[in-house]
Amino acid sequence: MCGIIGIASNKSVTSNIIQSLKKLEYRGYDSAGIATITKGEIDENKCTGRVDNLEKILFKNPSSGVLGIGHVRWATHGVPNQVNAHPHSSEEVSVVHNGIIENSSELKKDLEKKGYRFKSQTDTEVITFLLTDFLKNFDLINTINKTLEKLHGSFALGIIFKKYNNIVVGARRGSPLAVGYGHEENYLGSDSYALKSMTNKITYLDDGDICVLTNNKVEFYNSTNIKINKEVLTLSDDKHIAEKGDYKDFMSKEIYEQNITAKTCIKEYIDQLRGDINLYNFPIKPQEIEKIILIGCGTAYHACLTSKYWFEELTTIPIEIDVASEFRYRKLQFNKKNLYVFVSQSGETADTFAALDLCKKNNVITCSIINVVESSIARTSDFVLPIHAGPEIGVASTKAFIGQMLVLYILSLKISEARKEISKLDYIKKITELKTLPDLIKKTLECEDKIQVIAKDFLEAKGTIFLGRGSSFPIALEGALKLKELSYLHAEGYPAGEMKHGPLALIEEGLPVVVLAPKDKYFEKTISNMQEVIARGGKVFLITNESKNIISENIRFTLEISKTDDYLTPFLMTIPLQLLAYHVASLKNLDIDKPRNLAKSVTVE
Ligand code: F6R
């Protein structure tokens, strides 16, 4: 999703803006642009497609400006073309924007009446003209606040002015924005990852904050024009450097890192000496929890769904799961004895953040399961459980999913133990088994060669179905999501028992169907559902940990994974499905790390 960079320096900023925009590429985008103040004028350059194209334009047409803003755009209002790319500039002002201005149509009509002529179809251009208009009568901070007052919706903004030619301004409401402090230069960025190569000193803006950067000073103001102080944080040194190394793309690197993700996470949460789970200062006594509500989007939602089976098996607490975009608009009865858990890799997902904000406004207890610990969701929730996966750059979430499930599993175990709902013996046994997970993941990754062969069968398919029961059902959903987002092939996940209620009509000769059937309490039933698919011509790819008792000559391929504790099986089932999506996309020559239309950090509603 859109990414913003701003730099105020005493030397040319173009090259640093381009390098920082490259760091933001992982968010997913379709066009890019930059504006600097060069020779006292706003100098704007934009392109469709990759930042590389922008770099070529700037190579031919260098800009010597010592301050500027840059942007990668993920289209919301208006097609992805050069005109709609950011920045949007007038003679006086240039703006980059992340978010959506919901009342842009009305604002545009008013501005047109005043004589402003719009070039683009974007919602952002209204900000440019509002600022230009208020500048005629107001000073800098008043101009900004008067503009922001007019805007409905969410935004993070980067702004430069012809008149104030030594400053970069940032403002935030609902979309993330950070300030970085350097040596004789200061920075603005959508996330700390983009700024990390330049500084580890960061301040996060809160909603309503404005920042004004020169090369040697940063000032903050609130919505009533009052100067405020903000905390400067030192970012943690990241051991997992976000470079591809020998891997072809980030996704394959991240898939192959999953045993390390599991190992690190287990090390962080399991006390090696006591063999117990560390969970200090938890914001609610587990014995007093009346209900747990788990909220997330996409893959994070699937992690929540998987954990429902663990919480329900291990505790007597009622569990509710919802996608954040639904939760935030429901008429809810909030309860101070409930625990509201928000799961998000980026910690910046707009829907998840809004759902958390709703809970905060209703004074209930919130906990977030997060990868980016400096993120808005982490900073806003009462309690944070990091997944310790390191930066995830591939748009399709892989190692973060494993990390999210792992923390949720650890949480369910600890809550069960604290409520005395699991016996001490079983608790210790489960922890001992958990410690074997990294090796089991590593072993499962060895199935890649087989998956490469299986993937060929999906190339000509017009669609595909993933089936599972119990905790394999959310994994089927996740497998289908991975396949559709990477290979653009229609894929649906269903609870295997639901097939006869409609989806069975889709089965025809040769349709690929992936069946997840571990040897658990659902095994026989899932196998029967599989036979129903085979009987109707479906081409079945079975993933199981118990192949010897399955008799069917008509299974196209059986992949055997390791037998382990039922609670750990979803982790292992996930791996072949990630690899399948990867290889189908790879055979189709698609952009693995940046699938079309998608963004890593979904900061719009
Ligand atoms: C799918 C994927 C998305 C994200 C979703 C939530 O591979 O990556 O479905 O899981 O956009 O993102 P986070 O976890 O950052 O809140």
XYZ file of C-alpha atoms and ligand atoms in Angstrom:
621
model
C 0.000 0.000 0.000
C 1.147 3.594 -0.573
C 4.470 4.522 0.957
C 5.799 7.959 1.831
C 9.323 9.293 2.153
C 10.449 12.823 2.966
C 13.976 14.132 3.511
C 15.182 17.565 4.680
C 18.941 17.797 4.190
C 21.769 20.112 3.183
C 22.791 17.934 0.230
C 20.923 16.505 -2.767
C 18.183 14.133 -1.563
C 17.129 12.420 -4.800
C 19.252 9.340 -4.497
C 18.297 8.730 -0.844
C 14.608 9.178 -1.632
C 14.893 6.627 -4.467
C 16.721 4.137 -2.212
C 14.090 4.565 0.524
C 11.266 4.135 -1.981
C 12.880 0.847 -2.990
C 12.633 -0.218 0.655
C 8.916 0.568 0.512
C 8.377 -1.488 -2.669
C 7.479 -4.513 -0.574
C 4.217 -2.820 0.423
C 2.878 -3.300 -3.125
C 2.421 -0.387 -5.571
C 1.717 0.532 -9.162
C 3.399 3.921 -9.726
C 5.983 6.171 -8.109
C 7.005 9.801 -7.906
C 9.205 12.401 -6.298
C 9.130 16.179 -5.788
C 11.961 18.415 -4.622
C 12.443 22.133 -4.281
C 15.036 22.821 -6.950
C 16.165 26.361 -7.776
C 13.281 27.713 -5.700
C 10.591 25.825 -7.651
C 8.710 22.569 -7.135
C 10.282 19.938 -9.399
C 7.988 16.912 -9.823
C 8.791 13.615 -11.593
C 6.447 10.605 -11.777
C 6.087 7.297 -13.573
C 3.932 4.190 -13.769
C 5.371 0.850 -12.713
C 8.540 0.356 -10.715
C 10.812 2.774 -8.855
C 13.505 1.726 -11.374
C 11.551 3.652 -14.028
C 11.607 6.737 -11.809
C 15.322 6.298 -11.283
C 15.844 6.283 -15.078
C 13.815 9.479 -15.464
C 15.871 11.179 -12.749
C 19.098 9.952 -14.283
C 18.228 11.825 -17.499
C 16.783 14.771 -15.638
C 18.724 15.104 -12.350
C 17.304 17.154 -9.508
C 19.666 18.961 -7.127
C 17.055 19.769 -4.435
C 18.159 19.397 -0.813
C 14.695 18.550 0.396
C 11.933 16.503 -1.101
C 9.164 13.938 -0.856
C 8.715 10.586 -2.591
C 5.848 8.140 -2.956
C 4.897 4.680 -4.144
C 1.182 4.538 -4.983
C -1.339 1.729 -4.635
C -4.329 2.985 -6.600
C -7.569 3.708 -4.768
C -9.131 6.691 -6.614
C -8.189 6.707 -10.305
C -6.353 4.195 -12.490
C -2.620 3.647 -12.011
C -1.164 6.084 -14.553
C 1.429 8.835 -14.501
C -1.068 11.657 -13.919
C -2.609 9.922 -10.911
C 0.796 9.020 -9.427
C 1.870 11.139 -6.450
C 3.117 13.801 -5.691
C 0.279 16.145 -6.620
C 1.549 19.663 -6.950
C 0.357 23.207 -7.515
C 2.742 26.137 -8.067
C 2.977 26.455 -4.286
C 2.637 23.022 -2.721
C 3.443 19.374 -3.415
C 1.732 16.516 -1.555
C 2.152 12.757 -1.147
C -0.637 10.859 0.586
C -1.354 7.448 1.989
C -5.003 6.741 2.864
C -8.390 7.745 1.504
C -10.148 11.135 1.616
C -13.783 10.098 1.848
C -15.292 13.542 1.131
C -13.000 14.357 -1.814
C -15.916 14.736 -4.299
C -17.590 17.532 -2.272
C -14.261 19.235 -1.588
C -13.412 19.051 -5.287
C -16.689 20.758 -6.277
C -16.017 23.638 -3.826
C -12.450 24.042 -5.061
C -13.532 23.973 -8.718
C -15.971 26.788 -7.961
C -12.993 28.770 -6.666
C -11.216 28.212 -9.990
C -8.864 25.312 -9.166
C -8.396 22.957 -12.132
C -7.824 19.286 -11.299
C -5.466 17.207 -13.411
C -5.911 13.795 -11.775
C -8.748 11.485 -10.740
C -7.278 11.095 -7.252
C -8.710 12.089 -3.894
C -5.289 13.527 -2.974
C -5.311 16.523 -5.287
C -7.954 18.229 -3.095
C -5.325 18.377 -0.332
C -2.902 20.175 -2.661
C -5.481 22.821 -3.553
C -6.826 23.222 -0.010
C -3.292 23.894 1.220
C -2.672 26.294 -1.693
C -5.875 28.139 -0.874
C -5.334 28.447 2.899
C -1.719 29.528 2.353
C -3.011 32.781 0.878
C -4.313 33.908 4.291
C -2.681 31.795 7.008
C 0.712 30.893 8.398
C 2.166 27.395 7.955
C 0.710 25.512 10.943
C -2.699 27.177 10.608
C -2.749 26.336 6.893
C -2.100 22.692 7.646
C -4.606 22.381 10.473
C -7.308 24.259 8.517
C -6.729 21.819 5.622
C -6.813 18.755 7.858
C -10.067 19.930 9.477
C -11.726 19.762 6.045
C -10.678 16.155 5.397
C -12.790 13.086 6.258
C -11.094 9.689 6.173
C -7.594 8.506 6.859
C -4.267 9.899 5.828
C -0.566 10.201 6.287
C 0.833 13.159 4.378
C 4.220 14.422 3.245
C 4.223 18.051 2.045
C 6.746 20.542 0.675
C 6.162 24.242 -0.033
C 7.724 26.679 -2.505
C 7.356 29.480 0.085
C 8.849 27.532 3.036
C 11.684 26.079 1.031
C 13.692 24.530 3.875
C 11.022 22.288 5.444
C 9.241 18.995 4.924
C 5.910 18.637 6.732
C 4.201 15.413 7.804
C 0.712 14.851 9.237
C -1.152 11.788 10.350
C -4.720 10.630 10.958
C -5.330 6.896 10.750
C -2.364 5.965 8.528
C 1.119 5.340 9.930
C 3.939 7.895 9.731
C 7.315 8.117 11.444
C 10.072 10.709 11.753
C 13.745 9.682 11.680
C 16.669 11.724 12.978
C 19.964 11.772 11.037
C 23.204 13.716 10.943
C 22.396 17.097 9.380
C 19.275 15.622 7.833
C 15.895 14.421 9.051
C 13.428 12.011 7.522
C 9.767 11.210 7.168
C 8.642 7.674 6.349
C 5.600 5.398 6.262
C 7.417 2.879 8.368
C 10.652 2.495 10.252
C 11.832 -0.197 7.812
C 12.194 2.437 5.060
C 14.217 4.672 7.390
C 16.320 1.979 9.027
C 19.206 2.220 6.550
C 19.539 5.933 7.442
C 18.793 6.056 11.168
C 17.712 4.045 14.189
C 16.276 7.086 16.044
C 12.566 7.296 15.381
C 9.468 9.121 16.582
C 6.033 7.768 15.648
C 3.318 10.291 14.955
C -0.039 9.831 16.656
C -3.366 10.786 15.101
C -3.651 14.573 14.890
C 0.112 15.186 15.035
C 1.945 17.424 12.585
C 5.737 17.384 12.200
C 7.931 20.037 10.643
C 11.402 18.903 9.574
C 14.404 21.009 8.613
C 17.843 19.493 8.114
C 18.785 20.182 11.753
C 15.503 20.362 13.677
C 12.189 18.535 14.076
C 9.138 20.175 15.669
C 5.764 18.639 16.460
C 2.368 20.360 16.725
C -1.083 19.129 17.656
C -4.421 19.883 15.997
C -4.817 23.093 18.035
C -1.525 24.525 16.708
C 0.290 23.936 20.033
C 3.887 22.761 19.966
C 4.259 19.328 21.598
C 7.114 17.045 22.624
C 7.321 13.483 21.359
C 9.356 10.532 22.490
C 12.428 9.498 20.456
C 12.829 5.709 20.287
C 15.928 3.727 19.416
C 15.043 0.885 17.077
C 16.154 -2.583 17.966
C 19.031 -4.006 15.967
C 17.443 -6.512 13.637
C 19.328 -9.739 13.450
C 17.285 -10.978 10.511
C 18.596 -8.678 7.807
C 16.003 -8.220 5.119
C 18.148 -9.253 2.163
C 17.390 -12.101 -0.239
C 20.821 -13.683 0.016
C 21.057 -16.675 -2.330
C 17.302 -17.035 -2.664
C 15.511 -16.130 -5.896
C 12.925 -14.098 -4.049
C 11.906 -13.114 -0.533
C 9.033 -15.573 -0.421
C 11.246 -18.630 -0.860
C 13.661 -17.217 1.712
C 10.806 -16.649 4.128
C 9.345 -20.123 3.550
C 12.749 -21.654 4.267
C 13.225 -19.506 7.367
C 10.151 -20.944 9.063
C 12.038 -23.444 11.195
C 14.138 -20.517 12.475
C 10.992 -18.443 13.066
C 9.588 -21.277 15.153
C 12.879 -21.784 17.004
C 13.255 -18.086 17.870
C 9.666 -17.753 18.948
C 9.823 -20.873 21.139
C 13.067 -19.606 22.687
C 11.416 -16.280 23.514
C 8.362 -17.813 25.156
C 9.568 -21.049 26.742
C 11.787 -20.792 29.778
C 14.464 -23.403 29.091
C 15.264 -23.952 32.780
C 11.741 -24.232 34.140
C 10.291 -25.695 30.936
C 7.405 -23.284 31.411
C 5.811 -20.569 29.257
C 6.922 -17.007 30.085
C 3.987 -14.663 30.087
C 4.551 -11.923 32.622
C 2.261 -8.980 33.345
C -0.568 -10.389 31.250
C -3.290 -7.720 31.459
C -6.070 -10.024 32.685
C -6.090 -12.956 35.106
C -6.652 -16.049 32.916
C -9.084 -17.427 35.532
C -11.270 -14.348 35.077
C -11.508 -14.334 31.279
C -15.148 -14.754 30.261
C -14.613 -14.820 26.510
C -11.757 -14.428 24.026
C -12.409 -12.511 20.802
C -9.766 -12.904 18.106
C -9.590 -10.420 15.247
C -7.439 -10.212 12.118
C -7.512 -9.980 8.310
C -6.518 -12.448 5.585
C -3.793 -14.798 6.686
C -3.839 -13.367 10.227
C -7.561 -14.194 10.372
C -6.745 -17.768 9.371
C -4.258 -17.947 12.261
C -7.080 -16.805 14.583
C -9.441 -19.428 13.126
C -6.871 -22.200 13.629
C -6.387 -21.180 17.248
C -10.112 -21.480 17.925
C -9.674 -25.261 17.867
C -6.821 -25.060 20.409
C -8.567 -22.667 22.770
C -11.736 -24.729 22.642
C -9.911 -28.034 23.255
C -7.626 -26.694 25.970
C -9.920 -24.309 27.848
C -13.596 -23.808 28.652
C -13.510 -20.197 27.486
C -15.994 -19.297 24.728
C -14.121 -18.130 21.622
C -15.288 -15.747 18.951
C -13.375 -14.989 15.742
C -14.042 -12.172 13.310
C -12.445 -10.444 10.367
C -11.550 -6.911 11.399
C -13.483 -5.243 8.574
C -16.702 -6.851 9.921
C -15.940 -6.552 13.624
C -15.395 -2.791 13.444
C -18.978 -2.183 12.223
C -20.866 -4.682 14.384
C -23.193 -3.643 17.196
C -21.178 -5.193 20.007
C -21.685 -5.738 23.711
C -18.256 -4.945 25.157
C -17.306 -6.682 28.368
C -14.380 -5.801 30.636
C -13.924 -9.486 31.491
C -13.354 -10.378 27.816
C -9.940 -10.485 26.194
C -9.770 -8.895 22.718
C -6.816 -10.243 20.712
C -5.620 -8.518 17.517
C -3.390 -10.465 15.153
C -1.388 -8.596 12.516
C 2.010 -9.095 10.910
C 2.515 -5.450 9.937
C 0.660 -3.981 12.893
C -0.586 -1.273 10.521
C -3.604 -2.911 8.858
C -6.270 -0.184 8.821
C -9.229 -2.491 9.542
C -7.465 -4.254 12.414
C -6.322 -0.943 13.848
C -9.866 0.468 13.654
C -11.211 -2.639 15.432
C -8.585 -2.182 18.156
C -9.409 1.512 18.427
C -13.078 0.617 18.901
C -12.122 -1.706 21.767
C -9.881 0.944 23.337
C -12.753 3.448 23.205
C -14.910 0.908 25.037
C -12.245 0.412 27.723
C -11.828 -3.324 27.283
C -8.616 -5.317 27.577
C -6.645 -5.617 24.366
C -3.668 -7.741 23.393
C -1.891 -7.778 20.048
C 0.086 -10.533 18.339
C 2.436 -8.628 16.099
C 5.570 -8.961 14.012
C 6.483 -5.263 13.766
C 6.766 -4.275 17.409
C 7.082 -0.558 16.654
C 3.777 -0.590 14.731
C 0.599 1.379 15.509
C -1.320 -1.722 16.662
C 1.504 -2.767 19.007
C 1.792 0.721 20.448
C -1.954 1.062 20.980
C -2.823 -2.292 22.541
C -2.576 -2.956 26.291
C -0.279 -5.928 25.879
C 1.941 -7.108 23.013
C 2.990 -10.644 22.164
C 5.616 -10.362 19.386
C 6.031 -13.273 16.984
C 9.780 -12.607 16.504
C 9.728 -13.555 12.806
C 11.967 -10.711 11.580
C 11.027 -8.582 8.577
C 8.641 -10.297 6.175
C 9.066 -8.723 2.761
C 7.166 -11.031 0.359
C 3.616 -9.707 0.051
C 2.194 -13.169 0.685
C 2.511 -13.896 4.371
C 4.321 -17.160 5.184
C 6.652 -17.144 8.186
C 4.435 -14.596 9.946
C 1.539 -17.079 9.697
C 3.642 -19.744 11.390
C 4.685 -17.196 14.052
C 1.105 -16.029 14.628
C -0.191 -19.578 15.028
C 2.694 -20.392 17.325
C 2.068 -17.476 19.685
C -1.652 -18.255 19.681
C -0.926 -21.880 20.508
C 1.464 -20.867 23.299
C -1.173 -18.448 24.631
C -3.875 -21.129 24.613
C -1.572 -23.521 26.467
C -0.610 -20.943 29.097
C -4.186 -19.815 29.676
C -5.263 -23.437 30.008
C -2.498 -24.117 32.530
C -3.246 -20.961 34.540
C -6.924 -21.945 34.712
C -5.912 -25.485 35.693
C -7.808 -26.871 32.708
C -4.875 -28.925 31.458
C -3.089 -31.368 33.746
C 0.491 -30.497 34.711
C 1.637 -33.656 32.958
C -0.104 -32.861 29.681
C 1.146 -29.285 29.859
C 4.766 -30.397 30.183
C 4.253 -32.982 27.451
C 2.840 -30.396 25.077
C 5.758 -28.035 25.759
C 8.233 -30.854 25.127
C 6.496 -31.679 21.840
C 6.409 -28.007 20.904
C 10.184 -27.874 21.091
C 10.355 -30.443 18.261
C 8.416 -28.173 15.918
C 11.413 -26.381 14.287
C 12.930 -29.716 13.220
C 9.584 -31.000 11.994
C 9.137 -27.863 9.899
C 12.630 -28.305 8.474
C 11.874 -31.892 7.530
C 8.546 -30.930 5.932
C 10.354 -28.393 3.740
C 12.053 -31.357 2.064
C 8.824 -32.027 0.152
C 9.620 -29.199 -2.277
C 10.727 -31.485 -5.148
C 7.444 -33.386 -4.998
C 5.449 -30.165 -4.857
C 7.276 -28.909 -7.949
C 5.904 -31.922 -9.829
C 2.390 -31.548 -8.401
C 2.322 -27.844 -9.326
C 2.296 -28.717 -13.064
C -1.166 -30.241 -12.632
C -2.541 -26.852 -11.575
C -1.314 -24.902 -14.600
C -4.248 -25.553 -16.916
C -6.877 -25.793 -14.180
C -9.748 -23.336 -14.284
C -10.096 -23.504 -10.514
C -9.267 -25.575 -7.479
C -10.668 -26.541 -4.097
C -8.935 -27.110 -0.741
C -10.670 -29.280 1.849
C -10.086 -29.973 5.527
C -11.930 -30.559 8.778
C -11.203 -29.276 12.285
C -7.982 -27.286 12.464
C -7.177 -28.410 8.894
C -10.124 -26.325 7.671
C -8.477 -22.914 8.305
C -5.295 -24.322 6.792
C -7.327 -25.222 3.683
C -8.538 -21.608 3.607
C -4.953 -20.405 3.926
C -3.772 -22.776 1.140
C -6.494 -21.436 -1.159
C -5.645 -17.826 -0.273
C -1.945 -18.374 -0.997
C -2.691 -20.028 -4.337
C -5.114 -17.345 -5.508
C -2.975 -14.398 -4.459
C 0.230 -15.756 -6.021
C -0.965 -17.640 -9.101
C -4.229 -15.749 -9.842
C -5.974 -19.134 -10.055
C -9.460 -19.332 -8.574
C -9.138 -21.329 -5.366
C -11.575 -21.896 -2.518
C -11.201 -23.547 0.860
C -14.125 -25.457 2.382
C -14.784 -27.553 5.439
C -14.790 -31.023 3.840
C -18.222 -31.760 5.350
C -19.728 -28.759 3.542
C -19.060 -30.122 0.050
C -22.380 -31.945 -0.162
C -24.218 -28.698 0.639
C -23.287 -27.056 -2.641
C -19.635 -26.969 -3.687
C -19.757 -30.611 -4.843
C -21.512 -29.270 -7.944
C -18.182 -27.721 -8.949
C -16.417 -31.075 -9.170
C -15.874 -32.241 -12.718
C -13.380 -34.436 -14.533
C -9.839 -33.298 -13.777
C -10.596 -30.489 -11.294
C -7.669 -30.378 -8.839
C -8.772 -30.790 -5.213
C -6.315 -30.626 -2.328
C -7.467 -32.714 0.636
C -5.892 -32.249 4.064
C -6.482 -35.403 6.071
C -4.190 -35.879 9.064
C -4.850 -38.866 11.326
C -7.024 -37.013 13.820
C -10.582 -37.440 15.052
C -11.935 -36.299 11.664
C -9.727 -38.607 9.569
C -12.285 -41.204 8.428
C -14.870 -38.536 7.665
C -12.450 -36.471 5.588
C -11.404 -39.566 3.656
C -15.078 -40.301 2.877
C -15.489 -36.745 1.601
C -12.387 -37.264 -0.518
C -13.905 -40.422 -2.040
C -17.010 -38.420 -2.979
C -14.769 -36.007 -4.872
C -12.879 -38.824 -6.605
C -16.161 -40.506 -7.587
C -17.120 -37.325 -9.468
C -13.848 -37.075 -11.396
C -11.925 -34.707 -9.089
C -8.128 -35.006 -9.282
C -7.163 -35.385 -5.623
C -3.903 -34.302 -4.017
C -3.937 -35.761 -0.559
C -1.770 -34.451 2.266
C -1.778 -36.748 5.268
C 0.386 -38.227 7.989
C -1.267 -41.648 7.651
C -1.149 -42.858 4.069
C -0.870 -46.587 4.718
C -4.530 -47.046 5.660
C -5.951 -45.166 2.707
C -7.080 -47.317 -0.147
C -7.747 -45.480 -3.333
C -6.024 -46.063 -6.590
C -7.565 -42.943 -7.919
C -5.714 -40.459 -5.768
C -3.549 -38.417 -8.134
C -0.814 -37.840 -5.530
C -0.352 -38.504 -1.827
C 2.101 -36.418 0.144
C 3.059 -37.798 3.514
C 4.124 -35.408 6.270
C 5.502 -36.294 9.714
C 3.222 -37.610 12.421
C 3.195 -35.374 15.479
C 0.893 -34.014 18.154
C -2.478 -33.077 16.563
C -2.003 -29.513 17.779
C 1.218 -29.147 15.775
C -0.103 -30.713 12.567
C -1.569 -27.412 11.184
C 1.974 -25.968 11.150
C 3.247 -28.851 9.027
C 0.185 -28.921 6.733
C 0.829 -25.257 5.904
C 4.288 -25.823 4.394
C 3.350 -27.893 1.282
C 0.506 -25.470 0.564
C 2.850 -22.468 0.625
C 5.251 -24.325 -1.671
C 2.413 -25.298 -4.009
C 1.305 -21.667 -4.397
C 4.933 -20.662 -4.881
C 5.620 -23.210 -7.620
C 2.376 -22.706 -9.543
C 3.142 -18.948 -9.640
C 6.730 -19.641 -10.529
C 5.761 -21.924 -13.450
C 3.472 -19.151 -14.647
C 6.398 -16.689 -14.445
C 4.526 -14.365 -12.112
C 6.001 -11.809 -9.744
C 6.231 -13.912 -6.579
C 7.083 -11.180 -4.089
C 4.704 -8.588 -5.471
C 1.484 -10.188 -6.742
C -0.728 -7.894 -8.816
C -3.165 -5.559 -7.033
C -1.940 -6.510 -3.555
C -0.061 -4.644 -0.850
C 1.971 -5.785 2.111
C 0.718 -3.223 4.543
C -2.984 -2.591 3.968
C -3.383 0.887 5.400
C -6.664 1.774 3.694
C -10.106 0.537 4.571
C -1.925 -12.963 2.621
C -1.622 -11.754 3.372
C -2.752 -10.905 3.829
C -2.458 -10.374 5.240
C -3.549 -9.367 5.654
C -3.335 -8.867 7.073
O -0.767 -13.650 2.267
O -0.483 -11.445 3.595
O -3.957 -11.589 3.789
O -2.397 -11.439 6.119
O -3.536 -8.278 4.772
O -2.114 -8.249 7.203
P -1.454 -8.037 8.627
O -1.109 -9.359 9.187
O -0.241 -7.183 8.364
O -2.481 -7.316 9.463
